[in-house]
Amino acid sequence: MSSDVELDLGGGGAPTVRLATVSALELRLRLAAGQQELVQAQHRLMEHYTRLEQREQQTTSPAEERDTVRDWAEFVRLADRLTVENDDCRSLRGVPPPAGGGTLWGYPESARRHPTIVDHRVLDTPNHLRGVDTTQVRMAASVPTSMVIGGHTALIAPDGAGRWSGLFLRTAALVEFMTHHFDCLWSRSVPLAERQTGESDGPTAVQSQILRLAASGAKDEAIARSLGRSPRWVRRHFELLSERLGASNRLTLGVAAAQRGWI
C-alpha cells in the first residue's frame, strides 16, 4: 500500500512536495522497468555510434583516428596494455561474446584499483575479483559491451555476433562522449558492497533526524535550531546524502530516500 510523505525540498521558502512512498514490490517493478529502458538505450547508443563511425570514416583517415579490433582475444590483449600504461582508466566488463569462448578478461596489477562496472553475471564466476579493490567496483543489471577508457583513448570490445568490429578510438570528442556514458552508468550502478550485504547501510542517526524533520516540513534553519547546529551544517548533510544516493537536487533526494524507506 502506498502512503504520502511531505518533504520540504528548498529550505528557503520553496514549496513542500508530497511524495508517495511505494511498496517494495512496486518499487522493484519500477526499477526493473528502468533497467530495461537503460539496456535498450545502451543498445541504441551503440547502433548510433556505429553509424557515426561509418560517416566519419568517409572523411577522416582511419589510421589517424581509429583502429579496428578483430576479435575478443585482441581486445583482451589491448585492454591489458591500456590499463598497465595508464593510471586513469575506467572499465566496463560485460559477459564475453560467444566467439570469446567464455574467457573472462583478467585484472592486471595496475587495473585492480580502477573504477569498474561489471555485469552482474560476471560476478558469479568464482574468484573473478580476487585481489581487486572492490570499493572501486559497481554492478549493473546488464552491461551490453566491454570497454576501457584511458590515456585519451577508448577501447570497445567486438560485438561477437559479427555485426560490427571492435574499436580503438583516439578522437577526443568521441573519447569524451564514451567517458560521459561511463560516468552516467556508474551513477546508476550498485556498489559491490551493497550486493554482498544484500542492502546498503542506512543513514546515520543525525541524517535520519534531518530527513524526518525535512519530511515534516521543517526548513534548514528550523532543522538547525532543533539540532543545535548551523544551517550550513544541515546543508552539508543534505549534500552528503545527495552524493550517496546519486541525487541531483532535493527533489530527487527526497524520492530516493523515500524509496529506500529512510523517511
Coordinates of C-alpha atoms in Angstrom, one line a residue:
M1 CA 0.0 0.0 0.0
S2 CA 1.3 3.5 -0.8
S3 CA 1.3 6.4 1.6
D4 CA 2.2 10.1 1.3
V5 CA 5.2 11.9 2.8
E6 CA 5.6 15.6 2.9
L7 CA 9.2 16.9 2.3
D8 CA 10.5 20.4 2.4
L9 CA 12.9 20.4 -0.6
G10 CA 14.1 24.0 -0.7
G11 CA 15.0 25.0 2.8
G12 CA 14.3 28.6 1.9
G13 CA 10.7 29.1 1.2
A14 CA 10.4 26.5 -1.6
P15 CA 7.1 24.7 -1.7
T16 CA 6.5 21.5 0.2
V17 CA 6.3 18.4 -2.1
R18 CA 4.1 15.5 -1.4
L19 CA 5.9 12.2 -2.2
A20 CA 4.2 8.8 -2.5
T21 CA 6.2 6.0 -0.8
V22 CA 5.6 2.8 -2.6
S23 CA 5.6 -0.9 -1.7
A24 CA 8.7 -3.0 -2.1
L25 CA 7.1 -4.9 -5.0
E26 CA 6.0 -1.8 -6.8
L27 CA 9.5 -0.3 -6.4
R28 CA 11.1 -3.5 -7.8
L29 CA 8.8 -3.4 -10.8
R30 CA 9.7 0.2 -11.4
L31 CA 13.4 -0.4 -11.0
A32 CA 13.2 -3.4 -13.4
A33 CA 11.4 -1.3 -16.0
G34 CA 14.0 1.4 -15.6
Q35 CA 16.9 -1.1 -16.0
Q36 CA 15.3 -2.5 -19.2
E37 CA 15.0 1.0 -20.6
L38 CA 18.6 1.7 -19.8
V39 CA 19.7 -1.5 -21.6
Q40 CA 17.7 -0.6 -24.6
A41 CA 19.1 2.9 -24.6
Q42 CA 22.6 1.4 -24.4
H43 CA 22.0 -0.7 -27.5
R44 CA 20.6 2.3 -29.4
L45 CA 23.6 4.3 -28.4
M46 CA 26.0 1.7 -29.8
E47 CA 23.9 1.5 -33.1
H48 CA 24.1 5.2 -33.5
Y49 CA 27.7 5.3 -32.6
T50 CA 28.5 2.7 -35.3
R51 CA 26.7 4.8 -37.9
L52 CA 28.7 7.8 -36.7
E53 CA 31.9 5.9 -37.2
Q54 CA 30.9 4.9 -40.7
R55 CA 30.1 8.5 -41.6
E56 CA 33.4 9.8 -40.2
Q57 CA 35.3 7.1 -41.9
Q58 CA 34.3 8.7 -45.2
T59 CA 36.0 12.0 -44.3
T60 CA 38.8 11.0 -41.9
S61 CA 41.8 8.8 -42.3
P62 CA 41.2 5.7 -40.2
A63 CA 45.0 5.4 -39.5
E64 CA 44.9 8.8 -37.8
E65 CA 41.9 8.4 -35.5
R66 CA 40.9 4.8 -35.1
D67 CA 41.8 1.2 -35.4
T68 CA 39.5 -1.8 -35.5
V69 CA 39.7 -4.7 -33.0
R70 CA 39.4 -8.0 -34.8
D71 CA 38.3 -10.4 -32.0
W72 CA 37.9 -10.9 -28.3
A73 CA 41.5 -12.1 -27.9
E74 CA 42.9 -9.0 -29.4
F75 CA 40.6 -6.8 -27.3
V76 CA 41.9 -8.5 -24.1
R77 CA 45.5 -8.0 -25.2
L78 CA 44.9 -4.3 -25.9
A79 CA 42.8 -3.8 -22.8
D80 CA 45.6 -5.2 -20.6
R81 CA 48.2 -3.0 -22.3
L82 CA 46.0 0.1 -21.9
T83 CA 45.4 -0.5 -18.2
V84 CA 49.0 -1.2 -17.5
E85 CA 50.2 2.0 -19.3
N86 CA 47.6 4.4 -17.8
D87 CA 46.7 5.3 -14.2
D88 CA 43.3 6.9 -15.0
C89 CA 41.4 4.1 -16.7
R90 CA 37.7 3.3 -16.4
S91 CA 36.4 -0.1 -17.5
L92 CA 33.1 -1.8 -18.4
R93 CA 33.1 -5.5 -18.1
G94 CA 30.3 -7.3 -19.8
V95 CA 29.8 -11.0 -20.5
P96 CA 32.4 -12.1 -23.1
P97 CA 30.9 -12.7 -26.6
P98 CA 30.3 -16.3 -27.7
A99 CA 33.3 -16.1 -30.0
G100 CA 35.4 -15.4 -26.9
G101 CA 34.8 -18.9 -25.7
G102 CA 33.5 -17.6 -22.4
T103 CA 37.1 -16.4 -21.5
L104 CA 36.9 -13.6 -18.9
W105 CA 39.1 -10.5 -19.2
G106 CA 41.5 -10.6 -16.3
Y107 CA 42.9 -7.8 -14.0
P108 CA 46.5 -6.8 -14.4
E109 CA 48.0 -5.5 -11.2
S110 CA 47.6 -1.8 -12.2
A111 CA 44.0 -2.3 -13.2
R112 CA 42.8 -3.5 -9.8
R113 CA 42.2 0.0 -8.5
H114 CA 40.4 1.4 -11.5
P115 CA 36.7 2.3 -11.4
T116 CA 35.0 -0.7 -12.9
I117 CA 31.4 -1.5 -13.7
V118 CA 30.6 -5.2 -14.1
D119 CA 27.6 -7.1 -15.5
H120 CA 26.1 -9.0 -12.5
R121 CA 26.5 -12.3 -14.3
V122 CA 30.3 -11.8 -14.4
L123 CA 30.3 -11.8 -10.5
D124 CA 29.0 -15.4 -10.5
T125 CA 32.4 -16.6 -11.7
P126 CA 34.4 -17.9 -8.7
N127 CA 37.5 -15.8 -7.7
H128 CA 36.9 -13.4 -10.6
L129 CA 37.6 -10.3 -8.3
R130 CA 40.5 -11.8 -6.4
G131 CA 43.0 -9.1 -5.4
V132 CA 40.8 -6.3 -6.8
D133 CA 39.9 -3.2 -4.8
T134 CA 36.2 -3.9 -4.6
T135 CA 35.5 -0.4 -3.3
Q136 CA 36.1 0.7 -6.9
V137 CA 33.7 -1.9 -8.4
R138 CA 30.0 -1.4 -9.1
M139 CA 27.4 -3.8 -10.5
A140 CA 24.9 -3.2 -13.3
A141 CA 21.9 -5.4 -14.3
S142 CA 23.3 -5.5 -17.8
V143 CA 26.5 -4.3 -19.5
P144 CA 26.0 -4.7 -23.2
T145 CA 29.7 -4.5 -24.1
S146 CA 33.1 -4.3 -22.6
M147 CA 35.2 -1.1 -22.8
V148 CA 38.3 0.5 -21.4
I149 CA 38.8 4.3 -21.3
G150 CA 42.2 5.8 -20.5
G151 CA 45.1 7.8 -21.9
H152 CA 42.9 9.8 -24.2
T153 CA 41.7 6.6 -25.9
A154 CA 38.6 4.3 -25.7
L155 CA 38.8 0.6 -26.5
I156 CA 35.5 -1.1 -27.2
A157 CA 35.1 -4.9 -27.5
P158 CA 33.9 -6.6 -30.7
D159 CA 30.2 -7.5 -30.8
G160 CA 30.8 -11.2 -31.2
A161 CA 27.7 -11.5 -33.3
G162 CA 29.5 -10.3 -36.4
R163 CA 27.5 -7.1 -36.9
W164 CA 30.4 -4.7 -36.1
S165 CA 34.1 -4.7 -35.3
G166 CA 35.6 -3.6 -32.0
L167 CA 37.1 -0.1 -32.0
F168 CA 40.2 1.7 -30.6
L169 CA 39.2 5.4 -30.6
R170 CA 41.5 8.4 -30.4
T171 CA 39.2 11.2 -31.4
A172 CA 39.0 13.5 -28.4
A173 CA 35.3 14.3 -28.8
L174 CA 34.3 10.6 -29.1
V175 CA 36.5 9.6 -26.1
E176 CA 34.9 12.3 -24.1
F177 CA 31.4 11.1 -25.1
M178 CA 32.2 7.5 -24.1
T179 CA 33.6 8.8 -20.8
H180 CA 30.4 10.6 -20.1
H181 CA 28.5 7.4 -20.9
F182 CA 30.6 5.5 -18.4
D183 CA 30.0 8.2 -15.7
C184 CA 26.3 8.1 -16.2
L185 CA 26.2 4.3 -15.9
W186 CA 28.4 4.5 -12.9
S187 CA 26.0 6.8 -11.1
R188 CA 23.2 4.3 -11.7
S189 CA 25.1 1.2 -10.7
V190 CA 25.1 -0.5 -7.3
P191 CA 28.3 -0.6 -5.3
L192 CA 29.6 -4.1 -4.9
A193 CA 29.5 -3.9 -1.1
E194 CA 25.7 -3.4 -1.3
R195 CA 25.4 -6.6 -3.3
Q196 CA 27.5 -8.5 -0.9
T197 CA 25.4 -7.4 2.2
G198 CA 22.1 -7.5 0.4
E199 CA 21.3 -3.9 1.2
S200 CA 23.1 -0.6 1.7
D201 CA 23.8 0.8 5.1
G202 CA 21.2 3.3 6.2
P203 CA 21.8 6.9 7.1
T204 CA 23.4 8.0 10.3
A205 CA 21.2 8.8 13.3
V206 CA 21.8 12.5 12.7
Q207 CA 20.9 12.2 9.0
S208 CA 17.8 10.2 9.9
Q209 CA 16.7 13.1 12.1
I210 CA 17.4 15.6 9.4
L211 CA 15.4 13.6 6.8
R212 CA 12.5 13.2 9.2
L213 CA 12.4 16.9 10.1
A214 CA 12.6 17.8 6.4
A215 CA 9.8 15.4 5.7
S216 CA 7.6 17.1 8.3
G217 CA 8.0 20.4 6.5
A218 CA 10.9 21.9 8.6
K219 CA 13.2 24.3 6.7
D220 CA 17.0 24.2 7.0
E221 CA 17.0 26.9 9.6
A222 CA 14.4 25.2 11.8
I223 CA 16.3 21.9 11.5
A224 CA 19.5 23.6 12.6
R225 CA 17.8 25.1 15.6
S226 CA 16.2 21.8 16.6
L227 CA 19.6 20.0 16.4
G228 CA 21.6 22.9 17.9
R229 CA 23.7 23.3 14.8
S230 CA 24.1 25.8 11.9
P231 CA 22.1 25.8 8.7
R232 CA 25.3 25.3 6.8
W233 CA 25.9 22.1 8.8
V234 CA 22.5 20.9 7.8
R235 CA 23.0 21.7 4.1
R236 CA 26.3 19.9 4.2
H237 CA 24.5 16.7 5.4
F238 CA 22.0 17.1 2.6
E239 CA 24.9 17.3 0.2
L240 CA 26.4 14.1 1.6
L241 CA 23.1 12.3 1.3
S242 CA 22.6 13.6 -2.3
E243 CA 26.1 12.3 -3.2
R244 CA 25.4 9.0 -1.6
L245 CA 22.1 8.4 -3.3
G246 CA 23.1 9.9 -6.6
A247 CA 20.6 12.7 -6.3
S248 CA 21.0 15.9 -8.3
N249 CA 18.7 18.1 -6.1
R250 CA 16.4 18.0 -3.1
L251 CA 13.5 16.6 -5.1
T252 CA 15.4 13.5 -6.3
L253 CA 17.0 13.1 -2.9
G254 CA 13.5 13.0 -1.3
V255 CA 12.3 10.5 -3.8
A256 CA 15.4 8.2 -3.3
A257 CA 15.2 8.4 0.5
A258 CA 11.5 7.6 0.5
Q259 CA 12.1 4.6 -1.8
R260 CA 14.7 3.2 0.5
G261 CA 12.4 3.6 3.5
W262 CA 14.7 6.2 5.2
I263 CA 11.7 8.5 5.7

